[in-house]
Amino acid sequence: MRTAPPPIPPIAWAGLLLGAGILSALVGLFAGLWGALVILALAAVTVAVLAWRSAAGWRARRAALAAPFPDAWRVLLRQWCDHYNRLPEDLRARFEDDLRIFLAEKRITGVGVEVIDELRLLVAASAVTLSLGWPAYDWEQLNEVLLYPDDFDRDYEFGVDDLSGQAHPWGTVILSVPALCLSFRDPDDAYHVGFHEFAHLLDLEQTHFDGIPLGFDDAAARRWVEVREREIPKMLRGESLLDEYGAHDPVEFLGVAVEAFFETALAMRRNHEELYELLAAYFQQDPAAWDDARGLTLEPTRPRPPRHRGRTGRRRPRSRLSA
Ligand SMILES: [Zn+2]
């Protein structure tokens, strides 16, 4: 179970004030008493604002975790979220806590869509699926999730056969509601616009995507690039579980690999063992082992239709658009 992290400890605030005092003294030496007082006053205001924000965040998180997890939400998760269903008991409890923290702290806005609880849960479940193995992770780089009523094009016109999701370098994630629902409804087709777009945010460093997950050390990053270079020709030949959509851009490779890791874990472990191991170590999760534990076995691989380009966006598979 998650607990609310403590607010910034008093000793940290004491350190900040001490630093401000020393700075004021130095300023006083050169700019006189009034200069030092101005600096000290500015520092005190800054510390007060930081303290207030820290305490407010801590209270909000504690409030989010105080009440029992709503039964209605649990029913929805059981109905919609395959990853939640495959988790061991303790991780399922953690998933519920992370979900509540995400919903308490992140803004989800509908654009021509009413943001009902079910949709908020699906958005949060997409992000929490990825971050479940990282206890202190809080999606700091995410500013807002926008829910669109349909797929959209690059001018953000709706109803056009183009993108079903998009991640922006400034931390906005756009998700088409029909595509998001479809992603959860079919949990084993390696298509999940929520996983895909949140995976892009894991790659976001100072407004730049490079296709290598943040947090990889040099050795893991080298291994990732080697595996990617080996996989791409297979994807282009249609001999990979990974969607060919990810073969044309390293950034998209990460997105489709993450989708396949969580949606087709058993097949990934069997057919793309090194990639599976890299992602399992990265996410600190082993979905194939959890699928083993619930008695799932591999079925014949489905043929994969060709899909299309789009940087940091995600298209729906063509076969589904015509379905
Ligand atoms: Zn993408």
mmCIF file of C-alpha atoms and ligand atoms in Angstrom:
data_model
loop_
_atom_site.group_PDB
_atom_site.id
_atom_site.type_symbol
_atom_site.label_atom_id
_atom_site.label_comp_id
_atom_site.label_asym_id
_atom_site.label_seq_id
_atom_site.Cartn_x
_atom_site.Cartn_y
_atom_site.Cartn_z
ATOM 1 C CA MET A 1 0.000 0.000 0.000
ATOM 2 C CA ARG A 2 1.116 3.534 -0.699
ATOM 3 C CA THR A 3 1.369 6.085 2.077
ATOM 4 C CA ALA A 4 1.416 9.813 1.617
ATOM 5 C CA PRO A 5 5.032 10.974 1.569
ATOM 6 C CA PRO A 6 5.888 13.414 4.348
ATOM 7 C CA PRO A 7 6.107 17.082 3.446
ATOM 8 C CA ILE A 8 9.582 18.527 3.039
ATOM 9 C CA PRO A 9 11.224 17.974 6.456
ATOM 10 C CA PRO A 10 11.860 20.916 8.811
ATOM 11 C CA ILE A 11 15.613 20.477 8.500
ATOM 12 C CA ALA A 12 15.375 21.244 4.768
ATOM 13 C CA TRP A 13 13.494 24.452 5.478
ATOM 14 C CA ALA A 14 16.071 25.339 8.165
ATOM 15 C CA GLY A 15 18.791 24.811 5.571
ATOM 16 C CA LEU A 16 17.011 27.079 3.100
ATOM 17 C CA LEU A 17 16.624 29.821 5.699
ATOM 18 C CA LEU A 18 20.259 29.450 6.773
ATOM 19 C CA GLY A 19 21.317 29.804 3.129
ATOM 20 C CA ALA A 20 19.159 32.901 2.787
ATOM 21 C CA GLY A 21 20.710 34.347 5.949
ATOM 22 C CA ILE A 22 24.233 33.756 4.681
ATOM 23 C CA LEU A 23 23.313 35.277 1.315
ATOM 24 C CA SER A 24 21.815 38.300 3.083
ATOM 25 C CA ALA A 25 24.948 38.756 5.157
ATOM 26 C CA LEU A 26 27.101 38.675 2.039
ATOM 27 C CA VAL A 27 24.801 41.158 0.306
ATOM 28 C CA GLY A 28 24.933 43.288 3.465
ATOM 29 C CA LEU A 29 28.703 43.482 3.199
ATOM 30 C CA PHE A 30 28.488 44.932 -0.282
ATOM 31 C CA ALA A 31 25.076 46.605 -0.564
ATOM 32 C CA GLY A 32 24.384 47.719 2.974
ATOM 33 C CA LEU A 33 21.643 46.929 5.446
ATOM 34 C CA TRP A 34 18.641 47.688 3.218
ATOM 35 C CA GLY A 35 19.913 45.478 0.409
ATOM 36 C CA ALA A 36 20.399 42.634 2.838
ATOM 37 C CA LEU A 37 16.925 43.110 4.289
ATOM 38 C CA VAL A 38 15.342 43.051 0.816
ATOM 39 C CA ILE A 39 17.162 39.822 -0.041
ATOM 40 C CA LEU A 40 16.163 38.287 3.279
ATOM 41 C CA ALA A 41 12.513 39.279 2.766
ATOM 42 C CA LEU A 42 12.441 37.802 -0.759
ATOM 43 C CA ALA A 43 14.007 34.576 0.511
ATOM 44 C CA ALA A 44 11.476 34.344 3.349
ATOM 45 C CA VAL A 45 8.557 34.801 0.933
ATOM 46 C CA THR A 46 9.990 32.136 -1.405
ATOM 47 C CA VAL A 47 10.445 29.668 1.445
ATOM 48 C CA ALA A 48 6.909 30.369 2.696
ATOM 49 C CA VAL A 49 5.396 29.742 -0.750
ATOM 50 C CA LEU A 50 7.371 26.501 -1.171
ATOM 51 C CA ALA A 51 6.342 25.334 2.296
ATOM 52 C CA TRP A 52 2.688 26.115 1.613
ATOM 53 C CA ARG A 53 2.737 24.263 -1.713
ATOM 54 C CA SER A 54 4.496 21.261 -0.217
ATOM 55 C CA ALA A 55 2.036 21.035 2.675
ATOM 56 C CA ALA A 56 -0.968 21.477 0.342
ATOM 57 C CA GLY A 57 0.280 18.696 -1.937
ATOM 58 C CA TRP A 58 0.870 16.439 1.017
ATOM 59 C CA ARG A 59 -2.609 17.104 2.430
ATOM 60 C CA ALA A 60 -4.230 16.436 -0.977
ATOM 61 C CA ARG A 61 -2.400 13.140 -1.353
ATOM 62 C CA ARG A 62 -3.229 12.087 2.186
ATOM 63 C CA ALA A 63 -6.901 12.936 1.582
ATOM 64 C CA ALA A 64 -6.890 10.942 -1.662
ATOM 65 C CA LEU A 65 -5.664 7.862 0.188
ATOM 66 C CA ALA A 66 -7.719 8.323 3.348
ATOM 67 C CA ALA A 67 -11.011 6.840 2.172
ATOM 68 C CA PRO A 68 -11.386 3.188 1.143
ATOM 69 C CA PHE A 69 -10.990 2.568 -2.580
ATOM 70 C CA PRO A 70 -14.483 2.958 -4.112
ATOM 71 C CA ASP A 71 -16.126 -0.383 -4.882
ATOM 72 C CA ALA A 72 -17.558 1.034 -8.106
ATOM 73 C CA TRP A 73 -14.039 1.869 -9.311
ATOM 74 C CA ARG A 74 -12.856 -1.625 -8.428
ATOM 75 C CA VAL A 75 -15.688 -3.087 -10.475
ATOM 76 C CA LEU A 76 -14.697 -0.895 -13.430
ATOM 77 C CA LEU A 77 -11.054 -1.903 -13.150
ATOM 78 C CA ARG A 78 -11.964 -5.581 -13.046
ATOM 79 C CA GLN A 79 -14.160 -5.081 -16.088
ATOM 80 C CA TRP A 80 -11.788 -2.949 -18.161
ATOM 81 C CA CYS A 81 -8.213 -3.261 -17.006
ATOM 82 C CA ASP A 82 -6.477 -6.516 -17.835
ATOM 83 C CA HIS A 83 -3.216 -5.428 -16.228
ATOM 84 C CA TYR A 84 -5.019 -4.797 -12.916
ATOM 85 C CA ASN A 85 -6.546 -8.275 -13.127
ATOM 86 C CA ARG A 86 -3.208 -9.994 -13.686
ATOM 87 C CA LEU A 87 -1.477 -8.324 -10.723
ATOM 88 C CA PRO A 88 -0.679 -10.129 -7.480
ATOM 89 C CA GLU A 89 -2.773 -8.963 -4.512
ATOM 90 C CA ASP A 90 -0.220 -6.559 -3.026
ATOM 91 C CA LEU A 91 0.461 -4.883 -6.361
ATOM 92 C CA ARG A 92 -3.239 -4.562 -7.034
ATOM 93 C CA ALA A 93 -3.553 -2.554 -3.823
ATOM 94 C CA ARG A 94 -0.629 -0.410 -4.921
ATOM 95 C CA PHE A 95 -2.271 0.070 -8.325
ATOM 96 C CA GLU A 96 -5.404 1.364 -6.598
ATOM 97 C CA ASP A 97 -3.397 3.810 -4.496
ATOM 98 C CA ASP A 98 -1.379 5.050 -7.467
ATOM 99 C CA LEU A 99 -4.573 5.501 -9.395
ATOM 100 C CA ARG A 100 -6.073 7.678 -6.677
ATOM 101 C CA ILE A 101 -2.898 9.744 -6.390
ATOM 102 C CA PHE A 102 -2.818 10.253 -10.171
ATOM 103 C CA LEU A 103 -6.448 11.339 -10.223
ATOM 104 C CA ALA A 104 -5.935 13.681 -7.264
ATOM 105 C CA GLU A 105 -2.922 15.384 -8.786
ATOM 106 C CA LYS A 106 -3.396 15.388 -12.577
ATOM 107 C CA ARG A 107 -5.715 17.448 -14.717
ATOM 108 C CA ILE A 108 -7.881 15.576 -17.228
ATOM 109 C CA THR A 109 -9.878 17.857 -19.503
ATOM 110 C CA GLY A 110 -12.522 16.942 -22.040
ATOM 111 C CA VAL A 111 -12.626 18.770 -25.365
ATOM 112 C CA GLY A 112 -16.192 18.206 -26.479
ATOM 113 C CA VAL A 113 -16.260 15.206 -24.151
ATOM 114 C CA GLU A 114 -17.819 14.848 -20.723
ATOM 115 C CA VAL A 115 -15.094 13.514 -18.455
ATOM 116 C CA ILE A 116 -16.995 10.870 -16.535
ATOM 117 C CA ASP A 117 -15.405 8.681 -13.857
ATOM 118 C CA GLU A 118 -14.963 5.760 -16.239
ATOM 119 C CA LEU A 119 -12.834 7.851 -18.576
ATOM 120 C CA ARG A 120 -10.762 9.308 -15.753
ATOM 121 C CA LEU A 121 -10.103 5.769 -14.548
ATOM 122 C CA LEU A 122 -8.989 4.592 -17.988
ATOM 123 C CA VAL A 123 -6.580 7.513 -18.330
ATOM 124 C CA ALA A 124 -5.136 6.955 -14.867
ATOM 125 C CA ALA A 125 -4.940 3.189 -15.406
ATOM 126 C CA SER A 126 -2.934 3.766 -18.598
ATOM 127 C CA ALA A 127 -0.313 5.804 -16.756
ATOM 128 C CA VAL A 128 -0.275 3.732 -13.581
ATOM 129 C CA THR A 129 0.224 0.510 -15.531
ATOM 130 C CA LEU A 130 3.563 1.886 -16.680
ATOM 131 C CA SER A 131 4.698 3.422 -13.393
ATOM 132 C CA LEU A 132 3.483 0.771 -10.946
ATOM 133 C CA GLY A 133 6.978 -0.599 -10.328
ATOM 134 C CA TRP A 134 8.407 2.807 -9.360
ATOM 135 C CA PRO A 135 7.254 3.668 -5.838
ATOM 136 C CA ALA A 136 8.147 7.365 -5.856
ATOM 137 C CA TYR A 137 7.140 8.157 -9.431
ATOM 138 C CA ASP A 138 4.558 10.907 -9.854
ATOM 139 C CA TRP A 139 4.466 11.784 -13.590
ATOM 140 C CA GLU A 140 5.917 15.198 -12.860
ATOM 141 C CA GLN A 141 6.418 15.891 -16.580
ATOM 142 C CA LEU A 142 2.693 15.492 -17.304
ATOM 143 C CA ASN A 143 0.863 18.815 -17.385
ATOM 144 C CA GLU A 144 -2.550 17.805 -18.637
ATOM 145 C CA VAL A 145 -4.467 15.066 -20.410
ATOM 146 C CA LEU A 146 -6.905 16.212 -23.091
ATOM 147 C CA LEU A 147 -9.688 13.841 -24.110
ATOM 148 C CA TYR A 148 -10.945 14.230 -27.684
ATOM 149 C CA PRO A 149 -14.247 12.820 -28.929
ATOM 150 C CA ASP A 150 -12.665 11.102 -31.921
ATOM 151 C CA ASP A 151 -9.462 10.589 -33.851
ATOM 152 C CA PHE A 152 -7.934 13.781 -35.189
ATOM 153 C CA ASP A 153 -5.468 15.081 -37.733
ATOM 154 C CA ARG A 154 -2.422 17.295 -37.395
ATOM 155 C CA ASP A 155 -4.594 20.418 -37.465
ATOM 156 C CA TYR A 156 -6.596 18.915 -34.585
ATOM 157 C CA GLU A 157 -9.679 18.427 -36.701
ATOM 158 C CA PHE A 158 -11.833 15.568 -35.416
ATOM 159 C CA GLY A 159 -13.193 12.580 -37.239
ATOM 160 C CA VAL A 160 -10.254 12.280 -39.585
ATOM 161 C CA ASP A 161 -8.485 8.983 -40.130
ATOM 162 C CA ASP A 162 -5.157 10.039 -38.699
ATOM 163 C CA LEU A 163 -4.128 10.084 -35.031
ATOM 164 C CA SER A 164 -5.757 8.488 -32.005
ATOM 165 C CA GLY A 165 -3.323 10.019 -29.514
ATOM 166 C CA GLN A 166 -0.432 12.379 -29.207
ATOM 167 C CA ALA A 167 2.180 13.337 -26.619
ATOM 168 C CA HIS A 168 3.626 16.835 -26.665
ATOM 169 C CA PRO A 169 7.075 17.743 -25.435
ATOM 170 C CA TRP A 170 5.597 20.283 -23.031
ATOM 171 C CA GLY A 171 3.759 17.523 -21.200
ATOM 172 C CA THR A 172 0.280 17.464 -22.725
ATOM 173 C CA VAL A 173 -1.139 14.081 -23.705
ATOM 174 C CA ILE A 174 -4.083 13.922 -26.103
ATOM 175 C CA LEU A 175 -6.201 10.773 -26.266
ATOM 176 C CA SER A 176 -9.138 9.968 -28.528
ATOM 177 C CA VAL A 177 -11.864 8.536 -26.297
ATOM 178 C CA PRO A 178 -13.047 5.829 -28.746
ATOM 179 C CA ALA A 179 -9.435 4.712 -29.240
ATOM 180 C CA LEU A 180 -8.803 4.681 -25.493
ATOM 181 C CA CYS A 181 -11.898 2.551 -24.878
ATOM 182 C CA LEU A 182 -10.942 0.226 -27.711
ATOM 183 C CA SER A 183 -7.458 -0.135 -26.233
ATOM 184 C CA PHE A 184 -8.849 -1.434 -22.951
ATOM 185 C CA ARG A 185 -11.584 -3.497 -24.565
ATOM 186 C CA ASP A 186 -9.104 -5.657 -26.461
ATOM 187 C CA PRO A 187 -6.242 -6.249 -24.024
ATOM 188 C CA ASP A 188 -4.048 -8.570 -26.079
ATOM 189 C CA ASP A 189 -3.644 -7.042 -29.536
ATOM 190 C CA ALA A 190 -0.533 -4.955 -28.755
ATOM 191 C CA TYR A 191 -2.516 -1.808 -29.457
ATOM 192 C CA HIS A 192 -3.020 0.618 -26.591
ATOM 193 C CA VAL A 193 -3.041 4.333 -27.235
ATOM 194 C CA GLY A 194 -2.842 5.114 -23.496
ATOM 195 C CA PHE A 195 0.295 3.022 -22.904
ATOM 196 C CA HIS A 196 1.772 4.405 -26.112
ATOM 197 C CA GLU A 197 1.374 8.089 -25.308
ATOM 198 C CA PHE A 198 2.430 7.800 -21.677
ATOM 199 C CA ALA A 199 5.471 5.805 -22.831
ATOM 200 C CA HIS A 200 6.482 8.860 -24.867
ATOM 201 C CA LEU A 201 6.544 10.909 -21.683
ATOM 202 C CA LEU A 202 9.054 8.472 -20.193
ATOM 203 C CA ASP A 203 11.350 9.458 -23.001
ATOM 204 C CA LEU A 204 10.928 13.185 -22.455
ATOM 205 C CA GLU A 205 14.049 15.045 -21.437
ATOM 206 C CA GLN A 206 14.029 18.840 -21.552
ATOM 207 C CA THR A 207 11.348 18.972 -24.257
ATOM 208 C CA HIS A 208 13.137 16.407 -26.394
ATOM 209 C CA PHE A 209 12.205 12.833 -27.340
ATOM 210 C CA ASP A 210 15.033 10.488 -28.363
ATOM 211 C CA GLY A 211 13.492 7.023 -28.082
ATOM 212 C CA ILE A 212 15.621 5.890 -25.140
ATOM 213 C CA PRO A 213 13.740 5.658 -21.862
ATOM 214 C CA LEU A 214 14.932 8.042 -19.173
ATOM 215 C CA GLY A 215 16.598 6.155 -16.363
ATOM 216 C CA PHE A 216 18.524 3.730 -18.537
ATOM 217 C CA ASP A 217 22.199 3.718 -17.656
ATOM 218 C CA ASP A 218 24.758 3.776 -20.473
ATOM 219 C CA ALA A 219 24.923 -0.019 -20.731
ATOM 220 C CA ALA A 220 21.144 -0.414 -20.862
ATOM 221 C CA ALA A 221 20.847 2.410 -23.403
ATOM 222 C CA ARG A 222 23.455 0.716 -25.650
ATOM 223 C CA ARG A 223 21.644 -2.580 -25.321
ATOM 224 C CA TRP A 224 18.341 -0.901 -26.139
ATOM 225 C CA VAL A 225 19.768 0.580 -29.335
ATOM 226 C CA GLU A 226 21.296 -2.783 -30.341
ATOM 227 C CA VAL A 227 18.019 -4.616 -29.777
ATOM 228 C CA ARG A 228 16.109 -1.927 -31.651
ATOM 229 C CA GLU A 229 18.427 -2.149 -34.637
ATOM 230 C CA ARG A 230 17.944 -5.927 -34.731
ATOM 231 C CA GLU A 231 14.161 -5.678 -34.402
ATOM 232 C CA ILE A 232 13.454 -3.023 -37.007
ATOM 233 C CA PRO A 233 14.241 -5.141 -40.104
ATOM 234 C CA LYS A 234 12.002 -7.894 -38.717
ATOM 235 C CA MET A 235 9.213 -5.362 -38.139
ATOM 236 C CA LEU A 236 9.523 -4.106 -41.696
ATOM 237 C CA ARG A 237 9.282 -7.681 -42.993
ATOM 238 C CA GLY A 238 6.194 -8.317 -40.850
ATOM 239 C CA GLU A 239 8.061 -10.959 -38.837
ATOM 240 C CA SER A 240 7.768 -9.223 -35.482
ATOM 241 C CA LEU A 241 5.113 -8.990 -32.806
ATOM 242 C CA LEU A 242 5.878 -5.303 -32.735
ATOM 243 C CA ASP A 243 3.799 -3.011 -34.869
ATOM 244 C CA GLU A 244 5.590 -1.888 -38.022
ATOM 245 C CA TYR A 245 4.480 1.624 -37.076
ATOM 246 C CA GLY A 246 7.448 1.685 -34.694
ATOM 247 C CA ALA A 247 10.036 0.732 -37.292
ATOM 248 C CA HIS A 248 10.453 4.162 -38.864
ATOM 249 C CA ASP A 249 11.304 6.256 -35.846
ATOM 250 C CA PRO A 250 13.204 5.363 -32.636
ATOM 251 C CA VAL A 251 10.664 7.374 -30.645
ATOM 252 C CA GLU A 252 7.785 5.298 -32.005
ATOM 253 C CA PHE A 253 9.737 2.082 -31.463
ATOM 254 C CA LEU A 254 9.646 2.731 -27.742
ATOM 255 C CA GLY A 255 5.894 3.405 -27.868
ATOM 256 C CA VAL A 256 4.969 0.218 -29.695
ATOM 257 C CA ALA A 257 7.423 -1.886 -27.653
ATOM 258 C CA VAL A 258 5.745 -0.733 -24.448
ATOM 259 C CA GLU A 259 2.301 -1.509 -25.880
ATOM 260 C CA ALA A 260 3.412 -5.024 -26.834
ATOM 261 C CA PHE A 261 5.168 -5.584 -23.498
ATOM 262 C CA PHE A 262 2.007 -5.017 -21.484
ATOM 263 C CA GLU A 263 -0.539 -6.385 -23.975
ATOM 264 C CA THR A 264 1.245 -9.472 -25.330
ATOM 265 C CA ALA A 265 3.603 -10.241 -22.474
ATOM 266 C CA LEU A 266 3.814 -14.004 -22.985
ATOM 267 C CA ALA A 267 4.511 -13.715 -26.690
ATOM 268 C CA MET A 268 7.038 -10.933 -26.117
ATOM 269 C CA ARG A 269 8.922 -13.062 -23.610
ATOM 270 C CA ARG A 270 8.997 -15.994 -26.021
ATOM 271 C CA ASN A 271 9.692 -14.206 -29.303
ATOM 272 C CA HIS A 272 11.561 -11.083 -28.204
ATOM 273 C CA GLU A 273 13.275 -12.269 -25.063
ATOM 274 C CA GLU A 274 15.967 -9.634 -24.824
ATOM 275 C CA LEU A 275 13.550 -6.786 -25.401
ATOM 276 C CA TYR A 276 11.175 -8.281 -22.857
ATOM 277 C CA GLU A 277 13.970 -8.529 -20.281
ATOM 278 C CA LEU A 278 15.042 -4.941 -20.899
ATOM 279 C CA LEU A 279 11.513 -3.653 -20.430
ATOM 280 C CA ALA A 280 10.802 -5.902 -17.423
ATOM 281 C CA ALA A 281 13.932 -4.595 -15.712
ATOM 282 C CA TYR A 282 13.053 -1.021 -16.681
ATOM 283 C CA PHE A 283 9.463 -1.143 -15.485
ATOM 284 C CA GLN A 284 10.266 -3.396 -12.514
ATOM 285 C CA GLN A 285 7.323 -5.529 -13.588
ATOM 286 C CA ASP A 286 7.019 -9.060 -14.969
ATOM 287 C CA PRO A 287 3.619 -9.296 -16.691
ATOM 288 C CA ALA A 288 4.428 -12.603 -18.402
ATOM 289 C CA ALA A 289 5.106 -14.237 -15.035
ATOM 290 C CA TRP A 290 1.776 -12.885 -13.765
ATOM 291 C CA ASP A 291 0.062 -14.249 -16.863
ATOM 292 C CA ASP A 292 1.706 -17.626 -16.141
ATOM 293 C CA ALA A 293 0.374 -17.463 -12.599
ATOM 294 C CA ARG A 294 -3.193 -16.901 -13.795
ATOM 295 C CA GLY A 295 -2.925 -19.844 -16.169
ATOM 296 C CA LEU A 296 -2.719 -18.024 -19.488
ATOM 297 C CA THR A 297 -0.992 -19.749 -22.367
ATOM 298 C CA LEU A 298 0.135 -18.535 -25.751
ATOM 299 C CA GLU A 299 -2.224 -18.593 -28.666
ATOM 300 C CA PRO A 300 -1.140 -18.437 -32.300
ATOM 301 C CA THR A 301 0.120 -14.999 -33.241
ATOM 302 C CA ARG A 302 -2.355 -12.842 -35.128
ATOM 303 C CA PRO A 303 -1.352 -11.479 -38.516
ATOM 304 C CA ARG A 304 -0.484 -7.825 -38.215
ATOM 305 C CA PRO A 305 -1.864 -5.248 -40.634
ATOM 306 C CA PRO A 306 0.359 -2.415 -41.867
ATOM 307 C CA ARG A 307 0.080 0.880 -39.986
ATOM 308 C CA HIS A 308 1.216 4.402 -40.536
ATOM 309 C CA ARG A 309 3.721 7.047 -39.528
ATOM 310 C CA GLY A 310 3.336 9.970 -37.115
ATOM 311 C CA ARG A 311 5.858 11.308 -34.661
ATOM 312 C CA THR A 312 4.782 10.834 -31.051
ATOM 313 C CA GLY A 313 1.263 10.225 -32.236
ATOM 314 C CA ARG A 314 -0.536 6.932 -32.462
ATOM 315 C CA ARG A 315 -2.759 5.697 -35.236
ATOM 316 C CA ARG A 316 -5.385 3.110 -34.850
ATOM 317 C CA PRO A 317 -4.703 -0.103 -36.751
ATOM 318 C CA ARG A 318 -6.189 0.162 -40.223
ATOM 319 C CA SER A 319 -8.193 -3.045 -39.792
ATOM 320 C CA ARG A 320 -9.994 -1.507 -36.827
ATOM 321 C CA LEU A 321 -10.807 1.701 -38.627
ATOM 322 C CA SER A 322 -12.706 -0.208 -41.227
ATOM 323 C CA ALA A 323 -14.293 -2.474 -38.653
HETATM 324 ZN ZN ZN B 1 3.865 7.680 -30.856
#
